């Protein structure tokens, strides 16, 4: 009897332990599920900073893993969205190199190996570039970003593919052809080549191609949990395609859509792109800094944006990106002494500010586009500026720039060299003042009250007293 009792007691204890472990396992699963990042939403977009990650040039290794290690510190810059430049394999046929050469014409294998090609010559929409790592490495990048409250969007190339893409052989009907029936590279409206010889132009009159394109995008949303797409060169693609594609993607999961364009037609209604490039702002500020256009053109641009776009449209404001850096020079070449003033302005105006890989480390050279290069990794002057601007963007409702933007109000200082405006939402108020000239300017502000100059921490009482700005100096006043 005693042996039987002991045996029953032992079995009871073992059963209890198994039950406890089962409960613990269930609790662990529930905890894991509840810790997943919430779907991207309008609240996130109001105060977000977006970071463009050039994986190839971000580190010496040029890998997903090397970038993943640094994701936690991007939070210090206020980053809430990471845009990954194309992560797909790159076609080898007609692979492009600096200077326009094609690697398949280069006989020396060592030289050919240096030609990594354009990220935008995709050979497989549903695979990762082995140059960067494997799919598990990519998944760890996404998980790390999500664990840090940061969303990940992929750079998608809908307009063309590389010449190695499987569709070239299996579905030549997916591509635009010339009079001889040959697949063409992208063409201008007059039929001349755009000069993008390393890619083949897709034909959007073919509905089967459209369906496969949507399916390939769906893979990344459904299987890899990405949070949206930055879509390359969308102007040649039909608006109706995007209405269908975005609706299908959002039926699966909330996604954020950024289009490389500056035409409001791709943003009309809630079923199209949420954000597009602020090219007009970028080019205008270059002209103002060079003295080629007056400051008041800025106010005209803001009026245009206010009337041409819907209230919930978002503009991505930037001082550099991968195209501008590689082809048009570094930030200080464009903006010179006004570089920080324009950077601060890109955070202060309605919209979402962009940081491009290396910008935070005072990138002072043009990154190679087709070969391996590397950004600097030493924090200098720009990092602390971005840190402060990111904090203000994240925390002050007066800088909301998404679908429920803070109000924008130009201030008339009666000075043709000083750009000035007020942003406000509820009781929060931010004033931007910028002297866009090489001479000291003294201004009078009609606003009254106590303010902090945000970047320096100095207190400022406004009561019709003159304020002096040094050449190219700016102030961000917070009530």
Tab-separated table of C-alpha atoms in Angstrom:
chain	number	residue	atom	x	y	z
A	1	UNK	CA	0.000	0.000	0.000
A	2	UNK	CA	2.795	2.399	0.910
A	3	UNK	CA	4.593	1.678	-2.389
A	4	UNK	CA	1.359	2.251	-4.283
A	5	UNK	CA	0.750	5.553	-2.466
A	6	UNK	CA	4.295	6.735	-3.146
A	7	UNK	CA	3.937	5.784	-6.818
A	8	UNK	CA	0.647	7.664	-7.127
A	9	UNK	CA	2.137	10.697	-5.397
A	10	UNK	CA	5.144	10.641	-7.746
A	11	UNK	CA	2.920	10.401	-10.837
A	12	UNK	CA	0.794	13.245	-9.488
A	13	UNK	CA	3.873	15.445	-9.001
A	14	UNK	CA	5.193	14.614	-12.497
A	15	UNK	CA	1.809	15.373	-14.018
A	16	UNK	CA	1.692	18.649	-12.115
A	17	UNK	CA	5.184	19.608	-13.325
A	18	UNK	CA	4.230	18.824	-16.920
A	19	UNK	CA	1.085	20.907	-16.547
A	20	UNK	CA	3.085	23.829	-15.120
A	21	UNK	CA	5.575	23.616	-17.994
A	22	UNK	CA	2.697	23.498	-20.463
A	23	UNK	CA	1.166	26.592	-18.868
A	24	UNK	CA	4.570	28.328	-18.886
A	25	UNK	CA	4.995	27.460	-22.562
A	26	UNK	CA	1.543	28.874	-23.376
A	27	UNK	CA	2.299	32.026	-21.367
A	28	UNK	CA	5.583	32.380	-23.240
A	29	UNK	CA	3.798	32.139	-26.590
A	30	UNK	CA	1.194	34.696	-25.485
A	31	UNK	CA	3.969	37.020	-24.278
A	32	UNK	CA	5.813	36.688	-27.588
A	33	UNK	CA	2.665	37.443	-29.542
A	34	UNK	CA	1.709	40.411	-27.381
A	35	UNK	CA	5.224	41.879	-27.679
A	36	UNK	CA	4.984	42.088	-31.486
A	37	UNK	CA	5.001	45.613	-32.851
A	38	UNK	CA	1.558	47.032	-33.532
A	39	UNK	CA	0.667	47.561	-37.214
A	40	UNK	CA	1.936	50.855	-38.567
A	41	UNK	CA	-0.700	53.529	-37.988
A	42	UNK	CA	-1.511	57.209	-38.361
A	43	UNK	CA	-0.187	58.114	-34.907
A	44	UNK	CA	3.265	56.795	-35.846
A	45	UNK	CA	3.307	58.825	-39.058
A	46	UNK	CA	2.609	62.114	-37.252
A	47	UNK	CA	5.978	62.218	-35.494
A	48	UNK	CA	8.153	59.809	-37.492
A	49	UNK	CA	11.650	60.244	-38.866
A	50	UNK	CA	12.478	57.896	-41.768
A	51	UNK	CA	15.981	56.449	-42.320
A	52	UNK	CA	17.191	55.272	-45.743
A	53	UNK	CA	19.574	52.341	-45.237
A	54	UNK	CA	22.152	51.582	-47.926
A	55	UNK	CA	23.160	48.104	-46.721
A	56	UNK	CA	26.061	47.722	-49.174
A	57	UNK	CA	27.754	50.950	-48.117
A	58	UNK	CA	26.655	51.147	-44.477
A	59	UNK	CA	29.534	49.038	-43.153
A	60	UNK	CA	32.822	47.459	-44.152
A	61	UNK	CA	31.037	44.103	-44.339
A	62	UNK	CA	28.087	45.487	-46.274
A	63	UNK	CA	25.698	42.982	-44.690
A	64	UNK	CA	22.328	42.812	-42.989
A	65	UNK	CA	24.034	41.690	-39.770
A	66	UNK	CA	26.371	44.686	-39.629
A	67	UNK	CA	23.447	47.082	-40.024
A	68	UNK	CA	21.240	45.192	-37.566
A	69	UNK	CA	23.742	45.799	-34.772
A	70	UNK	CA	23.230	49.562	-35.100
A	71	UNK	CA	19.434	49.602	-35.263
A	72	UNK	CA	18.969	50.284	-31.515
A	73	UNK	CA	20.926	53.539	-31.714
A	74	UNK	CA	18.783	54.792	-34.599
A	75	UNK	CA	16.093	55.302	-31.964
A	76	UNK	CA	18.320	58.055	-30.540
A	77	UNK	CA	17.783	59.930	-33.819
A	78	UNK	CA	14.004	59.632	-33.562
A	79	UNK	CA	13.843	57.061	-36.368
A	80	UNK	CA	10.524	55.210	-36.534
A	81	UNK	CA	10.725	53.851	-40.092
A	82	UNK	CA	13.690	52.204	-41.848
A	83	UNK	CA	13.589	52.189	-45.644
A	84	UNK	CA	15.931	49.508	-46.985
A	85	UNK	CA	17.318	50.185	-50.428
A	86	UNK	CA	16.650	47.169	-52.710
A	87	UNK	CA	17.677	43.929	-51.021
A	88	UNK	CA	16.993	41.655	-54.009
A	89	UNK	CA	19.630	39.813	-56.089
A	90	UNK	CA	21.131	41.906	-58.886
A	91	UNK	CA	21.249	40.727	-62.500
A	92	UNK	CA	24.669	39.865	-63.854
A	93	UNK	CA	23.774	40.302	-67.519
A	94	UNK	CA	24.505	43.868	-68.616
A	95	UNK	CA	25.508	44.676	-65.046
A	96	UNK	CA	26.348	48.347	-64.836
A	97	UNK	CA	29.483	49.943	-63.415
A	98	UNK	CA	30.565	53.504	-62.750
A	99	UNK	CA	31.120	55.205	-66.064
A	100	UNK	CA	28.377	53.212	-67.756
A	101	UNK	CA	30.420	50.095	-68.583
A	102	UNK	CA	28.790	46.672	-68.523
A	103	UNK	CA	30.478	43.934	-66.524
A	104	UNK	CA	29.626	41.244	-69.081
A	105	UNK	CA	31.983	43.044	-71.468
A	106	UNK	CA	34.858	43.036	-68.959
A	107	UNK	CA	37.063	39.979	-69.479
A	108	UNK	CA	39.190	40.261	-66.324
A	109	UNK	CA	37.420	38.289	-63.569
A	110	UNK	CA	38.966	40.376	-60.769
A	111	UNK	CA	37.654	43.565	-62.328
A	112	UNK	CA	34.271	41.970	-62.987
A	113	UNK	CA	34.000	40.970	-59.331
A	114	UNK	CA	34.268	44.623	-58.309
A	115	UNK	CA	31.217	45.490	-60.389
A	116	UNK	CA	28.371	44.818	-57.981
A	117	UNK	CA	25.829	46.534	-60.197
A	118	UNK	CA	22.753	48.641	-59.546
A	119	UNK	CA	20.418	47.725	-56.707
A	120	UNK	CA	17.587	48.584	-59.103
A	121	UNK	CA	18.397	45.825	-61.635
A	122	UNK	CA	16.445	43.110	-59.795
A	123	UNK	CA	16.783	39.473	-60.876
A	124	UNK	CA	14.359	37.940	-58.357
A	125	UNK	CA	11.652	39.844	-56.474
A	126	UNK	CA	11.247	37.111	-53.838
A	127	UNK	CA	14.892	36.555	-52.840
A	128	UNK	CA	17.622	38.454	-50.993
A	129	UNK	CA	20.953	39.540	-52.426
A	130	UNK	CA	23.579	37.035	-51.151
A	131	UNK	CA	25.965	39.989	-50.997
A	132	UNK	CA	23.995	41.126	-47.935
A	133	UNK	CA	23.370	37.746	-46.280
A	134	UNK	CA	20.544	35.214	-46.331
A	135	UNK	CA	16.840	35.307	-45.544
A	136	UNK	CA	17.469	34.442	-41.884
A	137	UNK	CA	19.778	37.462	-41.585
A	138	UNK	CA	17.051	39.628	-43.102
A	139	UNK	CA	14.483	38.250	-40.689
A	140	UNK	CA	16.744	39.095	-37.767
A	141	UNK	CA	17.021	42.659	-39.079
A	142	UNK	CA	13.230	43.007	-39.226
A	143	UNK	CA	12.812	41.430	-35.781
A	144	UNK	CA	15.441	43.739	-34.244
A	145	UNK	CA	13.768	46.780	-35.777
A	146	UNK	CA	10.352	45.694	-34.521
A	147	UNK	CA	11.746	44.943	-31.057
A	148	UNK	CA	12.971	48.547	-30.987
A	149	UNK	CA	9.628	49.985	-32.087
A	150	UNK	CA	10.849	50.695	-35.640
A	151	UNK	CA	9.047	49.705	-38.839
A	152	UNK	CA	10.740	48.365	-41.986
A	153	UNK	CA	9.773	49.150	-45.587
A	154	UNK	CA	11.394	47.693	-48.697
A	155	UNK	CA	12.539	49.541	-51.786
A	156	UNK	CA	10.459	48.010	-54.586
A	157	UNK	CA	11.310	48.351	-58.297
A	158	UNK	CA	8.019	48.045	-60.228
A	159	UNK	CA	8.990	49.711	-63.488
A	160	UNK	CA	11.645	47.303	-64.797
A	161	UNK	CA	13.663	44.167	-64.002
A	162	UNK	CA	17.231	43.080	-64.630
A	163	UNK	CA	17.964	41.018	-67.734
A	164	UNK	CA	18.459	37.841	-65.671
A	165	UNK	CA	14.964	37.918	-64.208
A	166	UNK	CA	13.054	34.670	-64.748
A	167	UNK	CA	10.248	36.586	-66.468
A	168	UNK	CA	12.586	37.420	-69.371
A	169	UNK	CA	12.704	33.734	-70.394
A	170	UNK	CA	9.382	32.445	-69.096
A	171	UNK	CA	7.165	35.462	-69.758
A	172	UNK	CA	8.651	37.726	-72.442
A	173	UNK	CA	5.097	39.028	-72.941
A	174	UNK	CA	5.508	40.868	-69.627
A	175	UNK	CA	7.894	43.353	-71.267
A	176	UNK	CA	7.707	46.286	-73.662
A	177	UNK	CA	9.016	45.398	-77.149
A	178	UNK	CA	10.221	47.422	-80.124
A	179	UNK	CA	9.086	47.069	-83.732
A	180	UNK	CA	11.393	44.062	-84.137
A	181	UNK	CA	9.782	42.257	-81.222
A	182	UNK	CA	12.814	42.767	-78.997
A	183	UNK	CA	12.480	43.564	-75.292
A	184	UNK	CA	13.628	47.144	-74.688
A	185	UNK	CA	15.273	49.027	-71.878
A	186	UNK	CA	13.191	51.918	-70.429
A	187	UNK	CA	12.350	54.558	-73.014
A	188	UNK	CA	11.484	58.230	-72.937
A	189	UNK	CA	8.095	59.378	-74.306
A	190	UNK	CA	9.796	60.139	-77.650
A	191	UNK	CA	11.107	56.580	-77.933
A	192	UNK	CA	14.716	57.303	-77.064
A	193	UNK	CA	16.496	55.313	-74.375
A	194	UNK	CA	16.699	56.650	-70.828
A	195	UNK	CA	20.203	55.204	-70.641
A	196	UNK	CA	19.264	52.459	-68.199
A	197	UNK	CA	20.660	49.647	-70.315
A	198	UNK	CA	21.005	47.233	-67.406
A	199	UNK	CA	17.214	46.835	-67.036
A	200	UNK	CA	14.235	45.778	-69.165
A	201	UNK	CA	10.968	47.760	-69.256
A	202	UNK	CA	7.835	46.039	-67.923
A	203	UNK	CA	4.553	46.296	-69.835
A	204	UNK	CA	1.690	47.321	-67.543
A	205	UNK	CA	-0.938	46.579	-70.168
A	206	UNK	CA	-0.334	42.909	-69.357
A	207	UNK	CA	-2.647	41.990	-66.483
A	208	UNK	CA	-0.898	38.685	-65.785
A	209	UNK	CA	2.292	40.614	-65.089
A	210	UNK	CA	0.393	42.964	-62.796
A	211	UNK	CA	-1.023	40.002	-60.883
A	212	UNK	CA	2.403	38.431	-60.419
A	213	UNK	CA	3.858	41.756	-59.293
A	214	UNK	CA	1.209	42.017	-56.576
A	215	UNK	CA	1.799	38.410	-55.521
A	216	UNK	CA	5.535	39.044	-55.159
A	217	UNK	CA	4.891	42.132	-53.032
A	218	UNK	CA	2.401	40.144	-50.960
A	219	UNK	CA	5.089	37.584	-50.127
A	220	UNK	CA	7.118	40.175	-48.205
A	221	UNK	CA	4.085	41.484	-46.337
A	222	UNK	CA	2.559	38.117	-45.489
A	223	UNK	CA	5.616	35.911	-44.977
A	224	UNK	CA	8.366	38.344	-43.955
A	225	UNK	CA	6.264	40.863	-42.016
A	226	UNK	CA	7.579	44.001	-43.725
A	227	UNK	CA	5.580	47.157	-43.048
A	228	UNK	CA	5.344	48.644	-46.514
A	229	UNK	CA	7.249	49.753	-49.581
A	230	UNK	CA	9.114	52.668	-51.065
A	231	UNK	CA	8.257	52.264	-54.744
A	232	UNK	CA	10.868	53.334	-57.262
A	233	UNK	CA	10.087	55.516	-60.283
A	234	UNK	CA	6.296	55.167	-60.182
A	235	UNK	CA	5.457	57.778	-62.822
A	236	UNK	CA	5.338	55.346	-65.811
A	237	UNK	CA	3.131	52.875	-63.918
A	238	UNK	CA	-0.674	53.311	-64.023
A	239	UNK	CA	-2.547	54.719	-61.045
A	240	UNK	CA	-5.165	51.964	-61.377
A	241	UNK	CA	-2.505	49.319	-60.761
A	242	UNK	CA	-1.556	50.938	-57.475
A	243	UNK	CA	-5.164	51.248	-56.352
A	244	UNK	CA	-5.563	47.505	-56.796
A	245	UNK	CA	-2.146	46.537	-55.433
A	246	UNK	CA	-2.360	48.694	-52.309
A	247	UNK	CA	-5.918	47.560	-51.569
A	248	UNK	CA	-4.872	43.903	-51.742
A	249	UNK	CA	-1.792	44.462	-49.586
A	250	UNK	CA	-3.769	46.348	-46.948
A	251	UNK	CA	-6.404	43.622	-46.883
A	252	UNK	CA	-3.611	41.380	-45.600
A	253	UNK	CA	-1.860	43.810	-43.266
A	254	UNK	CA	-1.499	47.544	-42.633
A	255	UNK	CA	1.278	48.855	-44.901
A	256	UNK	CA	2.896	52.255	-45.423
A	257	UNK	CA	3.444	53.316	-49.035
A	258	UNK	CA	6.065	55.849	-50.188
A	259	UNK	CA	6.299	56.714	-53.874
A	260	UNK	CA	9.321	58.157	-55.637
A	261	UNK	CA	7.466	60.952	-57.345
A	262	UNK	CA	6.066	64.424	-56.769
A	263	UNK	CA	2.702	64.249	-58.508
A	264	UNK	CA	-0.453	64.426	-56.356
A	265	UNK	CA	-2.323	62.045	-58.677
A	266	UNK	CA	-0.618	59.092	-56.997
A	267	UNK	CA	-1.885	60.204	-53.578
A	268	UNK	CA	-5.552	61.022	-54.225
A	269	UNK	CA	-7.860	59.168	-51.888
A	270	UNK	CA	-7.099	56.785	-49.048
A	271	UNK	CA	-6.306	53.831	-51.324
A	272	UNK	CA	-3.086	55.186	-52.857
A	273	UNK	CA	0.327	56.297	-51.615
A	274	UNK	CA	0.534	58.040	-48.253
A	275	UNK	CA	3.837	59.841	-48.863
A	276	UNK	CA	5.978	61.013	-51.749
A	277	UNK	CA	9.192	62.944	-52.295
A	278	UNK	CA	9.581	66.634	-51.524
A	279	UNK	CA	11.636	67.219	-54.658
A	280	UNK	CA	10.282	70.732	-55.110
A	281	UNK	CA	11.360	71.713	-51.590
A	282	UNK	CA	14.792	70.158	-52.107
A	283	UNK	CA	15.496	71.950	-55.388
A	284	UNK	CA	14.026	75.264	-54.224
A	285	UNK	CA	16.216	75.422	-51.133
A	286	UNK	CA	19.302	74.804	-53.251
A	287	UNK	CA	18.312	77.749	-55.444
A	288	UNK	CA	17.558	80.004	-52.460
A	289	UNK	CA	20.912	79.248	-50.832
A	290	UNK	CA	22.710	79.987	-54.111
A	291	UNK	CA	20.828	83.297	-54.386
A	292	UNK	CA	19.103	82.213	-57.582
A	293	UNK	CA	15.601	82.464	-56.084
A	294	UNK	CA	14.189	84.737	-53.366
A	295	UNK	CA	13.085	83.465	-49.954
A	296	UNK	CA	9.438	84.286	-50.668
A	297	UNK	CA	9.381	81.405	-53.195
A	298	UNK	CA	9.316	79.130	-50.149
A	299	UNK	CA	5.934	80.547	-49.111
A	300	UNK	CA	4.647	80.070	-52.673
A	301	UNK	CA	5.712	76.424	-52.535
A	302	UNK	CA	3.923	75.896	-49.237
A	303	UNK	CA	0.764	77.435	-50.730
A	304	UNK	CA	1.058	75.082	-53.721
A	305	UNK	CA	1.409	72.012	-51.474
A	306	UNK	CA	-1.555	73.138	-49.386
A	307	UNK	CA	-3.807	73.443	-52.434
A	308	UNK	CA	-2.535	70.650	-54.707
A	309	UNK	CA	-2.447	67.908	-52.072
A	310	UNK	CA	-5.134	66.489	-49.822
A	311	UNK	CA	-4.948	67.109	-46.080
A	312	UNK	CA	-3.802	63.580	-45.287
A	313	UNK	CA	-1.012	63.517	-47.893
A	314	UNK	CA	2.523	63.444	-46.492
A	315	UNK	CA	5.648	64.945	-48.075
A	316	UNK	CA	9.065	63.423	-47.378
A	317	UNK	CA	11.505	66.289	-46.771
A	318	UNK	CA	15.230	65.725	-47.284
A	319	UNK	CA	18.588	67.377	-47.816
A	320	UNK	CA	20.123	64.251	-49.382
A	321	UNK	CA	19.309	60.705	-50.490
A	322	UNK	CA	21.061	57.946	-52.443
A	323	UNK	CA	20.577	59.656	-55.820
A	324	UNK	CA	21.549	63.124	-54.653
A	325	UNK	CA	24.650	61.902	-52.832
A	326	UNK	CA	26.019	59.636	-55.571
A	327	UNK	CA	25.228	61.836	-58.555
A	328	UNK	CA	24.955	65.443	-57.352
A	329	UNK	CA	27.383	65.773	-54.451
A	330	UNK	CA	27.427	65.977	-50.683
A	331	UNK	CA	25.144	68.114	-48.511
A	332	UNK	CA	27.693	70.850	-47.852
A	333	UNK	CA	28.377	71.168	-51.598
A	334	UNK	CA	24.718	72.014	-52.135
A	335	UNK	CA	23.933	74.089	-49.070
A	336	UNK	CA	27.352	75.222	-47.834
A	337	UNK	CA	27.026	77.431	-44.702
A	338	UNK	CA	23.253	76.933	-44.719
A	339	UNK	CA	23.476	73.114	-44.458
A	340	UNK	CA	22.277	72.928	-40.854
A	341	UNK	CA	19.632	75.608	-41.378
A	342	UNK	CA	18.077	73.652	-44.259
A	343	UNK	CA	18.340	70.398	-42.304
A	344	UNK	CA	16.457	71.953	-39.379
A	345	UNK	CA	13.924	73.394	-41.829
A	346	UNK	CA	13.242	69.903	-43.224
A	347	UNK	CA	12.167	68.854	-39.718
A	348	UNK	CA	10.146	71.981	-38.995
A	349	UNK	CA	7.898	72.079	-42.066
A	350	UNK	CA	4.882	69.776	-42.482
A	351	UNK	CA	5.867	66.277	-43.557
A	352	UNK	CA	8.357	63.595	-42.573
A	353	UNK	CA	12.139	64.192	-42.511
A	354	UNK	CA	14.584	61.731	-44.087
A	355	UNK	CA	18.065	60.690	-42.945
A	356	UNK	CA	20.255	58.926	-45.547
A	357	UNK	CA	22.963	56.444	-44.513
A	358	UNK	CA	26.113	58.361	-43.571
A	359	UNK	CA	24.383	61.713	-43.204
A	360	UNK	CA	24.381	61.174	-39.436
A	361	UNK	CA	28.160	60.638	-39.589
A	362	UNK	CA	28.962	63.812	-41.563
A	363	UNK	CA	29.333	61.908	-44.851
A	364	UNK	CA	31.797	63.992	-46.851
A	365	UNK	CA	32.149	62.025	-50.084
A	366	UNK	CA	29.932	60.732	-52.854
A	367	UNK	CA	29.263	57.034	-52.326
A	368	UNK	CA	29.954	54.801	-55.304
A	369	UNK	CA	26.704	53.505	-56.710
A	370	UNK	CA	27.721	50.313	-58.532
A	371	UNK	CA	30.761	49.245	-56.485
A	372	UNK	CA	31.615	48.730	-52.822
A	373	UNK	CA	32.187	51.836	-50.747
A	374	UNK	CA	31.638	52.714	-47.095
A	375	UNK	CA	30.174	55.489	-45.006
A	376	UNK	CA	32.183	56.911	-42.071
A	377	UNK	CA	31.161	55.610	-38.642
A	378	UNK	CA	32.466	58.335	-36.346
A	379	UNK	CA	29.987	60.719	-34.770
A	380	UNK	CA	30.830	64.345	-35.448
A	381	UNK	CA	28.817	67.532	-35.805
A	382	UNK	CA	25.640	66.215	-37.435
A	383	UNK	CA	24.745	63.362	-35.064
A	384	UNK	CA	23.876	65.578	-32.042
A	385	UNK	CA	21.928	67.934	-34.310
A	386	UNK	CA	19.867	65.035	-35.673
A	387	UNK	CA	19.437	63.713	-32.143
A	388	UNK	CA	17.920	66.994	-30.919
A	389	UNK	CA	15.798	67.494	-34.026
A	390	UNK	CA	14.560	63.905	-33.799
A	391	UNK	CA	13.549	64.344	-30.182
A	392	UNK	CA	11.607	67.508	-31.004
A	393	UNK	CA	9.913	65.838	-33.974
A	394	UNK	CA	8.965	62.789	-31.879
A	395	UNK	CA	7.644	64.669	-28.856
A	396	UNK	CA	6.229	68.059	-29.854
A	397	UNK	CA	2.723	67.979	-31.416
A	398	UNK	CA	3.434	71.341	-33.063
A	399	UNK	CA	5.657	69.425	-35.533
A	400	UNK	CA	3.116	66.743	-36.396
A	401	UNK	CA	3.407	66.178	-40.128
A	402	UNK	CA	1.235	63.182	-40.985
A	403	UNK	CA	-2.473	62.894	-41.673
A	404	UNK	CA	-3.418	65.221	-38.788
A	405	UNK	CA	-0.755	67.864	-39.340
A	406	UNK	CA	-0.093	70.731	-36.990
A	407	UNK	CA	-1.072	74.082	-38.460
A	408	UNK	CA	1.435	76.014	-40.540
A	409	UNK	CA	1.321	79.838	-40.531
A	410	UNK	CA	3.855	82.102	-42.295
A	411	UNK	CA	5.087	85.084	-40.302
A	412	UNK	CA	5.502	88.414	-42.026
A	413	UNK	CA	8.802	89.824	-40.755
A	414	UNK	CA	9.125	92.268	-43.651
A	415	UNK	CA	12.617	90.928	-44.362
A	416	UNK	CA	13.324	89.355	-47.744
A	417	UNK	CA	16.256	87.303	-46.415
A	418	UNK	CA	14.651	85.688	-43.373
A	419	UNK	CA	12.387	82.684	-43.732
A	420	UNK	CA	9.883	82.441	-40.883
A	421	UNK	CA	6.750	80.536	-39.914
A	422	UNK	CA	4.847	79.162	-36.958
A	423	UNK	CA	3.586	75.607	-36.384
A	424	UNK	CA	1.010	74.974	-33.692
A	425	UNK	CA	-1.311	72.278	-32.421
A	426	UNK	CA	-3.359	72.652	-29.259
A	427	UNK	CA	-1.228	74.585	-26.768
A	428	UNK	CA	2.074	73.643	-28.437
A	429	UNK	CA	3.864	76.111	-30.665
A	430	UNK	CA	7.130	76.109	-32.616
A	431	UNK	CA	8.564	79.059	-34.558
A	432	UNK	CA	11.276	78.644	-37.201
A	433	UNK	CA	13.496	81.603	-38.148
A	434	UNK	CA	16.243	81.271	-40.741
A	435	UNK	CA	18.590	83.873	-42.184
A	436	UNK	CA	19.286	82.758	-45.740
A	437	UNK	CA	21.858	85.372	-46.550
A	438	UNK	CA	25.547	86.008	-45.919
A	439	UNK	CA	24.792	89.170	-43.931
A	440	UNK	CA	23.496	89.719	-40.423
A	441	UNK	CA	19.752	90.396	-40.288
A	442	UNK	CA	17.751	92.112	-37.537
A	443	UNK	CA	14.039	91.372	-37.394
A	444	UNK	CA	11.005	92.248	-35.277
A	445	UNK	CA	8.545	89.508	-34.358
A	446	UNK	CA	4.940	90.316	-33.539
A	447	UNK	CA	4.564	87.154	-31.442
A	448	UNK	CA	4.714	87.754	-27.680
A	449	UNK	CA	5.644	85.447	-24.827
A	450	UNK	CA	8.406	83.329	-23.325
A	451	UNK	CA	10.231	80.921	-25.607
A	452	UNK	CA	13.235	78.609	-25.484
A	453	UNK	CA	15.625	78.534	-28.409
A	454	UNK	CA	15.510	74.761	-28.695
A	455	UNK	CA	18.951	74.014	-30.125
A	456	UNK	CA	20.900	76.145	-27.611
A	457	UNK	CA	18.537	76.125	-24.627
A	458	UNK	CA	18.591	79.920	-24.328
A	459	UNK	CA	15.461	81.671	-23.053
A	460	UNK	CA	13.972	84.381	-25.221
A	461	UNK	CA	11.267	86.918	-24.377
A	462	UNK	CA	9.382	88.091	-27.437
A	463	UNK	CA	7.740	91.500	-27.030
A	464	UNK	CA	8.394	93.371	-30.273
A	465	UNK	CA	12.076	93.537	-29.343
A	466	UNK	CA	14.442	93.103	-32.308
A	467	UNK	CA	16.054	89.699	-32.832
A	468	UNK	CA	19.388	89.459	-34.621
A	469	UNK	CA	20.383	86.489	-36.784
A	470	UNK	CA	23.961	85.956	-37.918
A	471	UNK	CA	24.622	84.998	-41.566
A	472	UNK	CA	22.957	81.621	-42.298
A	473	UNK	CA	21.841	81.300	-38.657
A	474	UNK	CA	18.535	79.709	-37.700
A	475	UNK	CA	16.474	79.493	-34.530
A	476	UNK	CA	13.779	77.070	-33.410
A	477	UNK	CA	11.641	78.753	-30.744
A	478	UNK	CA	9.464	76.549	-28.533
A	479	UNK	CA	6.813	77.992	-26.207
